[in-house]
């Protein structure tokens, strides 16, 4: 097994630096994209008769967002089948991430999740089967023409997972790349396997974590150091395992203290720190 498939994952558990407690921005993006997901699935479900609806979430990670897509899909299909007076399908969800992902925390949340779905939908919802599919989506994970709907959020920016070569270098390069809208469109059109339905950019600011965690009155009272701490936790939850594999665990606290100080300097220089996130909807060509 490639080493990068083991070390490349978000911070496990439910601690202060865990991904579970520092993934509000990811949740925000999923909210923004829900309308496009709904549009895509309604088009699919009204065109193709589906008995067993097979959905994959590539890069599901763990924490409170891991089952968000499952919940959204069930809601959308439930509404669609009720409006069309159709029998609901059976659901089969494949949660995918690399081998180091904290799948156990997802499994532990399934009983409570199932109770919530049953309470909300009752007999009107088809049976739901949730599976883990560990492995890299840069390789084949499923048989050809096996899935109806494929979703991926905050995962495709991992352009390269070649950590072994990176270790051989004196300096460390993170295998990340955020394309522009134009670059993404060009790659999709040149590759030719998909029809581009929607391509949008959502602009978020780094203070999203703060706005979700505290009310506006308290948010206005926070000093720069506290605001920088929120941003640092978001970054640490996602990148610490990768950095730890290269530099060792003993320097992590000091590393992110220095990172926080850099964020303080940035906040002092600008009013808002923003970053774009691309939302892309594709249909596979026959």
Coordinates of C-alpha atoms in Angstrom, one line a residue:
X1 CA 0.0 0.0 0.0
X2 CA 1.3 3.5 -0.9
X3 CA 2.4 5.3 2.3
X4 CA 0.5 8.5 1.3
X5 CA -2.8 6.6 1.4
X6 CA -2.2 6.0 5.1
X7 CA -0.9 9.4 6.3
X8 CA -3.1 11.6 4.1
X9 CA -6.2 12.2 6.2
X10 CA -7.9 14.7 8.5
X11 CA -7.3 14.8 12.3
X12 CA -9.1 12.0 14.0
X13 CA -11.4 12.0 17.0
X14 CA -13.3 14.7 18.8
X15 CA -10.5 16.8 20.3
X16 CA -9.9 20.5 20.1
X17 CA -7.8 20.2 16.9
X18 CA -9.9 17.4 15.3
X19 CA -11.5 17.8 11.9
X20 CA -14.9 17.0 13.5
X21 CA -14.7 20.3 15.5
X22 CA -13.1 22.4 12.8
X23 CA -15.0 21.7 9.6
X24 CA -17.6 24.5 9.6
X25 CA -16.3 26.0 6.4
X26 CA -16.8 22.6 4.6
X27 CA -20.3 22.4 6.0
X28 CA -21.0 25.9 4.7
X29 CA -19.9 25.0 1.2
X30 CA -22.1 21.9 1.2
X31 CA -25.0 24.2 2.1
X32 CA -24.2 26.5 -0.8
X33 CA -24.0 23.5 -3.2
X34 CA -27.2 21.8 -2.0
X35 CA -29.3 23.5 -4.7
X36 CA -27.1 22.3 -7.5
X37 CA -27.1 18.8 -6.0
X38 CA -30.9 18.9 -5.9
X39 CA -31.1 20.1 -9.5
X40 CA -28.7 17.3 -10.7
X41 CA -30.4 14.5 -8.9
X42 CA -34.0 15.5 -9.8
X43 CA -33.0 15.6 -13.4
X44 CA -31.4 12.1 -13.1
X45 CA -34.2 10.6 -11.1
X46 CA -37.0 11.8 -13.4
X47 CA -35.1 10.5 -16.5
X48 CA -33.9 7.1 -15.3
X49 CA -36.1 4.7 -13.4
X50 CA -34.1 3.7 -10.4
X51 CA -34.8 0.8 -8.1
X52 CA -31.6 0.9 -6.1
X53 CA -30.1 4.4 -6.1
X54 CA -26.2 4.1 -5.8
X55 CA -24.4 7.1 -4.6
X56 CA -20.7 7.6 -3.9
X57 CA -19.1 10.4 -1.7
X58 CA -15.5 10.7 -2.7
X59 CA -13.4 12.1 0.2
X60 CA -16.2 11.9 2.8
X61 CA -13.7 12.4 5.7
X62 CA -15.3 12.1 9.2
X63 CA -17.1 14.2 11.7
X64 CA -20.5 15.9 11.4
X65 CA -20.3 16.5 7.7
X66 CA -19.6 12.8 6.7
X67 CA -23.3 11.9 6.5
X68 CA -24.5 15.3 5.3
X69 CA -24.7 14.1 1.6
X70 CA -26.5 11.0 2.7
X71 CA -29.1 13.1 4.4
X72 CA -29.4 15.5 1.5
X73 CA -29.9 12.8 -1.0
X74 CA -32.6 11.1 1.0
X75 CA -34.4 14.3 1.4
X76 CA -34.3 15.2 -2.2
X77 CA -35.3 11.8 -3.5
X78 CA -38.1 11.6 -0.9
X79 CA -39.5 14.9 -2.1
X80 CA -39.2 13.9 -5.8
X81 CA -40.9 10.5 -5.4
X82 CA -43.7 12.0 -3.3
X83 CA -44.4 14.7 -6.0
X84 CA -44.3 12.1 -8.8
X85 CA -46.3 9.5 -6.7
X86 CA -43.5 7.0 -7.2
X87 CA -42.3 4.2 -4.9
X88 CA -39.1 5.4 -3.1
X89 CA -35.9 3.5 -4.2
X90 CA -33.5 1.5 -2.0
X91 CA -30.4 3.6 -1.2
X92 CA -26.9 2.4 -1.3
X93 CA -24.2 4.9 -0.2
X94 CA -20.5 4.3 -0.6
X95 CA -18.4 6.6 1.7
X96 CA -14.9 6.8 0.2
X97 CA -11.7 8.2 1.7
X98 CA -8.1 7.0 2.1
X99 CA -7.2 4.2 4.4
X100 CA -6.2 6.5 7.2
X101 CA -9.6 8.1 7.5
X102 CA -11.5 7.8 10.8
X103 CA -14.3 5.5 9.4
X104 CA -14.9 4.2 13.0
X105 CA -16.4 7.5 14.1
X106 CA -18.8 7.4 11.1
X107 CA -19.9 3.9 12.0
X108 CA -20.5 4.9 15.6
X109 CA -22.9 7.6 14.5
X110 CA -24.9 5.4 12.1
X111 CA -27.5 4.1 14.7
X112 CA -28.4 7.6 15.7
X113 CA -28.5 8.7 12.1
X114 CA -30.8 5.8 11.2
X115 CA -33.1 6.7 14.0
X116 CA -33.4 10.3 12.8
X117 CA -34.1 9.3 9.2
X118 CA -36.7 6.7 10.3
X119 CA -38.4 9.3 12.6
X120 CA -38.5 11.9 9.8
X121 CA -39.4 9.7 6.9
X122 CA -40.9 6.5 8.4
X123 CA -42.1 3.9 5.9
X124 CA -42.1 6.4 3.1
X125 CA -38.3 6.1 2.8
X126 CA -36.6 3.2 1.1
X127 CA -34.1 1.0 2.9
X128 CA -30.7 2.7 3.3
X129 CA -27.4 0.7 3.1
X130 CA -24.2 2.6 4.0
X131 CA -20.8 1.2 3.1
X132 CA -17.2 2.3 3.5
X133 CA -15.0 2.2 0.4
X134 CA -11.4 2.9 1.4
X135 CA -8.9 3.8 -1.2
X136 CA -7.8 6.6 -3.6
X137 CA -10.2 7.9 -6.2
X138 CA -7.2 8.3 -8.5
X139 CA -7.6 4.6 -9.1
X140 CA -10.7 2.5 -9.9
X141 CA -13.0 2.0 -6.9
X142 CA -16.1 0.7 -8.6
X143 CA -17.2 -1.4 -11.6
X144 CA -17.8 0.6 -14.8
X145 CA -21.3 2.2 -15.1
X146 CA -22.0 1.1 -11.5
X147 CA -23.0 4.4 -9.9
X148 CA -25.9 6.8 -10.4
X149 CA -24.5 9.9 -8.6
X150 CA -21.0 10.8 -7.5
X151 CA -20.2 13.6 -5.1
X152 CA -16.9 15.1 -3.9
X153 CA -16.5 18.1 -1.6
X154 CA -13.1 19.6 -0.5
X155 CA -11.2 16.7 -2.0
X156 CA -10.3 17.4 -5.6
X157 CA -7.7 20.1 -4.6
X158 CA -5.4 17.2 -3.6
X159 CA -3.9 17.3 -7.1
X160 CA -1.1 14.8 -6.3
X161 CA -0.6 12.3 -3.5
X162 CA 3.1 11.5 -4.3
X163 CA 4.3 12.1 -0.8
X164 CA 7.2 9.6 -1.2
X165 CA 8.9 11.9 -3.7
X166 CA 8.2 14.9 -1.4
X167 CA 10.0 13.2 1.5
X168 CA 13.2 13.0 -0.7
X169 CA 13.3 16.7 -1.1
X170 CA 14.9 19.0 1.4
X171 CA 12.0 21.4 1.3
X172 CA 8.4 20.2 1.7
X173 CA 5.7 20.8 -1.0
X174 CA 2.1 20.4 -0.1
X175 CA 0.3 18.5 -3.0
X176 CA -2.4 21.1 -3.3
X177 CA -3.7 23.1 -6.3
X178 CA -6.8 25.3 -6.5
X179 CA -7.7 26.0 -10.2
X180 CA -9.5 29.0 -11.5
X181 CA -12.9 28.6 -13.2
X182 CA -11.3 28.9 -16.6
X183 CA -8.7 26.2 -15.8
X184 CA -11.3 23.8 -14.5
X185 CA -13.5 24.4 -17.5
X186 CA -10.6 23.8 -19.9
X187 CA -9.6 20.5 -18.2
X188 CA -13.2 19.2 -18.2
X189 CA -13.8 20.1 -21.9
X190 CA -10.4 18.7 -23.0
X191 CA -10.9 15.4 -21.2
X192 CA -14.2 15.0 -22.9
X193 CA -16.0 12.4 -20.8
X194 CA -18.5 14.8 -19.2
X195 CA -20.9 17.5 -20.1
X196 CA -20.5 20.6 -17.9
X197 CA -23.9 21.5 -16.3
X198 CA -22.9 24.1 -13.7
X199 CA -19.6 25.8 -12.8
X200 CA -19.8 28.4 -10.1
X201 CA -17.4 30.0 -7.6
X202 CA -18.5 30.5 -3.9
X203 CA -16.5 33.2 -2.1
X204 CA -16.1 32.6 1.7
X205 CA -14.0 34.4 4.2
X206 CA -11.8 32.7 6.8
X207 CA -14.0 34.0 9.6
X208 CA -16.8 31.6 8.7
X209 CA -15.7 29.3 11.6
X210 CA -16.1 32.2 14.0
X211 CA -19.5 33.4 12.7
X212 CA -20.9 29.9 13.1
X213 CA -19.4 29.4 16.5
X214 CA -20.3 32.7 18.2
X215 CA -23.0 35.3 17.8
X216 CA -22.4 38.7 16.1
X217 CA -22.1 40.7 19.3
X218 CA -19.3 38.4 20.6
X219 CA -17.7 38.1 17.2
X220 CA -17.2 41.9 17.1
X221 CA -15.5 41.8 20.5
X222 CA -12.9 39.1 19.5
X223 CA -9.3 40.3 19.3
X224 CA -7.1 39.5 16.3
X225 CA -5.3 36.7 18.2
X226 CA -8.6 34.9 18.9
X227 CA -9.8 35.2 15.3
X228 CA -6.4 33.9 14.0
X229 CA -6.8 30.9 16.4
X230 CA -10.1 29.9 14.7
X231 CA -8.5 30.0 11.3
X232 CA -5.4 28.1 12.5
X233 CA -7.6 25.3 13.9
X234 CA -9.3 24.9 10.6
X235 CA -6.0 24.5 8.8
X236 CA -4.5 22.3 11.5
X237 CA -7.4 19.9 11.4
X238 CA -6.9 19.3 7.7
X239 CA -3.1 19.4 7.3
X240 CA -1.6 18.2 10.5
X241 CA -1.4 14.5 9.7
X242 CA 0.5 15.3 6.4
X243 CA 2.9 17.7 8.1
X244 CA 3.4 15.3 11.0
X245 CA 4.5 12.5 8.6
X246 CA 7.2 14.8 7.3
X247 CA 8.4 16.7 10.3
X248 CA 7.3 14.7 13.4
X249 CA 4.7 15.3 16.0
X250 CA 6.9 17.2 18.5
X251 CA 7.1 20.4 16.5
X252 CA 3.3 20.6 15.6
X253 CA 2.3 23.0 18.4
X254 CA 5.1 25.4 17.8
X255 CA 4.5 25.2 14.0
X256 CA 0.9 26.3 14.3
X257 CA 1.7 28.9 16.9
X258 CA 3.9 30.5 14.3
X259 CA 1.2 30.0 11.7
X260 CA -1.3 31.8 13.9
X261 CA 1.1 34.7 14.3
X262 CA 1.3 35.0 10.5
X263 CA -2.5 35.0 10.3
X264 CA -2.6 37.9 12.8
X265 CA -0.3 39.9 10.6
X266 CA -2.5 39.2 7.6
X267 CA -5.7 40.2 9.4
X268 CA -4.0 43.5 10.4
X269 CA -3.2 44.2 6.8
X270 CA -6.6 43.5 5.2
X271 CA -10.3 43.8 6.2
X272 CA -11.4 40.3 5.1
X273 CA -9.4 37.2 4.2
X274 CA -11.4 35.4 1.4
X275 CA -10.9 32.3 -0.6
X276 CA -12.9 30.8 -3.5
X277 CA -14.4 27.4 -3.8
X278 CA -15.5 25.9 -7.1
X279 CA -18.9 24.0 -7.3
X280 CA -19.0 21.8 -10.4
X281 CA -21.9 19.7 -11.7
X282 CA -21.1 17.2 -14.5
X283 CA -23.1 14.6 -16.4
X284 CA -21.3 11.5 -17.8
X285 CA -21.5 11.2 -21.6
X286 CA -23.0 8.0 -22.8

